[in-house]
mmCIF file of C-alpha atoms in Angstrom:
data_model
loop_
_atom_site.group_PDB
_atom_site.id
_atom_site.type_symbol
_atom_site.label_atom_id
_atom_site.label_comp_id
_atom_site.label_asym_id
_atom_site.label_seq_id
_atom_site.Cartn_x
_atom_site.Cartn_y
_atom_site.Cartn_z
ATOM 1 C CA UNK A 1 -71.411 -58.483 -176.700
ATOM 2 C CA UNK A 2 -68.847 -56.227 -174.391
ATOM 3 C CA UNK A 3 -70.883 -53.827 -172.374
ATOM 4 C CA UNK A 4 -69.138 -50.757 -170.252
ATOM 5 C CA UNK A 5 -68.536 -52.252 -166.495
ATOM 6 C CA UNK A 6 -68.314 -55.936 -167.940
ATOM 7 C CA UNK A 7 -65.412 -57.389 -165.970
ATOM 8 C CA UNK A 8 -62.577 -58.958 -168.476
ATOM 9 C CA UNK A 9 -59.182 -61.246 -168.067
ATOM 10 C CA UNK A 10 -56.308 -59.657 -170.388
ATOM 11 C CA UNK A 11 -54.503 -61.773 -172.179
ATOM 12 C CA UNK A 12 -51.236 -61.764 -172.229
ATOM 13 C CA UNK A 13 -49.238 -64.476 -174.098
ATOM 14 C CA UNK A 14 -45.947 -64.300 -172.525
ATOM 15 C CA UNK A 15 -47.404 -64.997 -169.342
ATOM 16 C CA UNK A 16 -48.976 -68.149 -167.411
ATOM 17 C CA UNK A 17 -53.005 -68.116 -167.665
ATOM 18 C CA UNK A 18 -53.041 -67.785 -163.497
ATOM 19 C CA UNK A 19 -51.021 -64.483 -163.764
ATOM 20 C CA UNK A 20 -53.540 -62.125 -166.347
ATOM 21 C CA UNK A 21 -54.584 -59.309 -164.773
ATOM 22 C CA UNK A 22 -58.455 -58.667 -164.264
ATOM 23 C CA UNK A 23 -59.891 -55.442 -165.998
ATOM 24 C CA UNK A 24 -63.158 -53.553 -166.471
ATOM 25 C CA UNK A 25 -64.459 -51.773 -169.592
ATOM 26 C CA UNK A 26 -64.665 -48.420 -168.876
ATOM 27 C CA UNK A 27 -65.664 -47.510 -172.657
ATOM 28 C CA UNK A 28 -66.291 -49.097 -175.872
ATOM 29 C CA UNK A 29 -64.423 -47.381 -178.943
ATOM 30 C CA UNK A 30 -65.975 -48.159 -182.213
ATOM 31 C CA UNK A 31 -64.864 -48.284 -185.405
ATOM 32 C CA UNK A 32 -65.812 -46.627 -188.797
ATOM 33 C CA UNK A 33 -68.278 -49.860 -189.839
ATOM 34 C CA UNK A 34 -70.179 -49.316 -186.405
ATOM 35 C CA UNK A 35 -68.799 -52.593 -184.920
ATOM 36 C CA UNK A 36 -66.217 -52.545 -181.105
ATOM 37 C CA UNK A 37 -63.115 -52.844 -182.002
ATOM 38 C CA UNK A 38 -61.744 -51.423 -179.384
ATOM 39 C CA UNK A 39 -62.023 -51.039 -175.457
ATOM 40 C CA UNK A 40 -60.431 -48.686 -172.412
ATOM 41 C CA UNK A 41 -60.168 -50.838 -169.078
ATOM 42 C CA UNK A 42 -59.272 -50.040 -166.203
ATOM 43 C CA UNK A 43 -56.823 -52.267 -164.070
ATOM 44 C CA UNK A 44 -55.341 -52.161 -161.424
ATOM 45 C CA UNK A 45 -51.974 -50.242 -163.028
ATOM 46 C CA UNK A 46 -53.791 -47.964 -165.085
ATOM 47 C CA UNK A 47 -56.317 -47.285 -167.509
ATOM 48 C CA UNK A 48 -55.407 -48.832 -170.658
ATOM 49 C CA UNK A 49 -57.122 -48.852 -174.645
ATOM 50 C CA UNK A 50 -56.737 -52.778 -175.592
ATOM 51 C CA UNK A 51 -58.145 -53.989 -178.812
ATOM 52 C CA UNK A 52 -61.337 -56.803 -177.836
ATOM 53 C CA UNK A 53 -59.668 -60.069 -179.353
ATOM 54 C CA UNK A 54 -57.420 -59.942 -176.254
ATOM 55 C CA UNK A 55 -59.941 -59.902 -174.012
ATOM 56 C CA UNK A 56 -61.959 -62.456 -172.504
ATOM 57 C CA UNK A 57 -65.440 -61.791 -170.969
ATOM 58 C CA UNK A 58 -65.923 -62.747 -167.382
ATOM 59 C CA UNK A 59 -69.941 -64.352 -167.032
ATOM 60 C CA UNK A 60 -71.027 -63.213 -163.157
ATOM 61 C CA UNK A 61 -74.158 -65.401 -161.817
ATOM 62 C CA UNK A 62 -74.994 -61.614 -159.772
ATOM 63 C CA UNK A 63 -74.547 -58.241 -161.825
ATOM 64 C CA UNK A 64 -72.276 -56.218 -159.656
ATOM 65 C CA UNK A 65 -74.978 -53.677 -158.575
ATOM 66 C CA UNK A 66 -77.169 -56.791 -156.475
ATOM 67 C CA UNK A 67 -73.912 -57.983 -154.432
ATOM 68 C CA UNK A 68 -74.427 -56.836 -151.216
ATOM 69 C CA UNK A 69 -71.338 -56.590 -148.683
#
């Protein structure tokens, strides 16, 4: 399940897989049956409202709030 801060790739078929920007949920947007269908990420052109089968989840071994600099 999509979480807000979950880091995504956007795909984008007209481009090559290397070249999809990376995006984080900023907010979850459900529809009328309860269930995401939607998603607003933030990359780093803008903040965006994508629907979720065009995103794919990024899996971090370290949530973002343990890395240490």
């Amino acid at each position: 399940p999509l979480k807000e801060g979950d880091l995504v790739l956007l795909i984008q078929p007209d481009t090559k897989i290397n070249t999809w920007p990376l995006a984080r949920i900023q907010s979850i947007i459900y529809g009328r049956d309860g269930k995401c269908r939607t998603v607003e990420i933030k990359t780093s052109t803008g903040v965006f409202k994508h629907p979720v089968n065009v995103l794919i989840p990024l899996e971090l071994d370290t949530p973002p709030q343990s890395i240490q600099t």
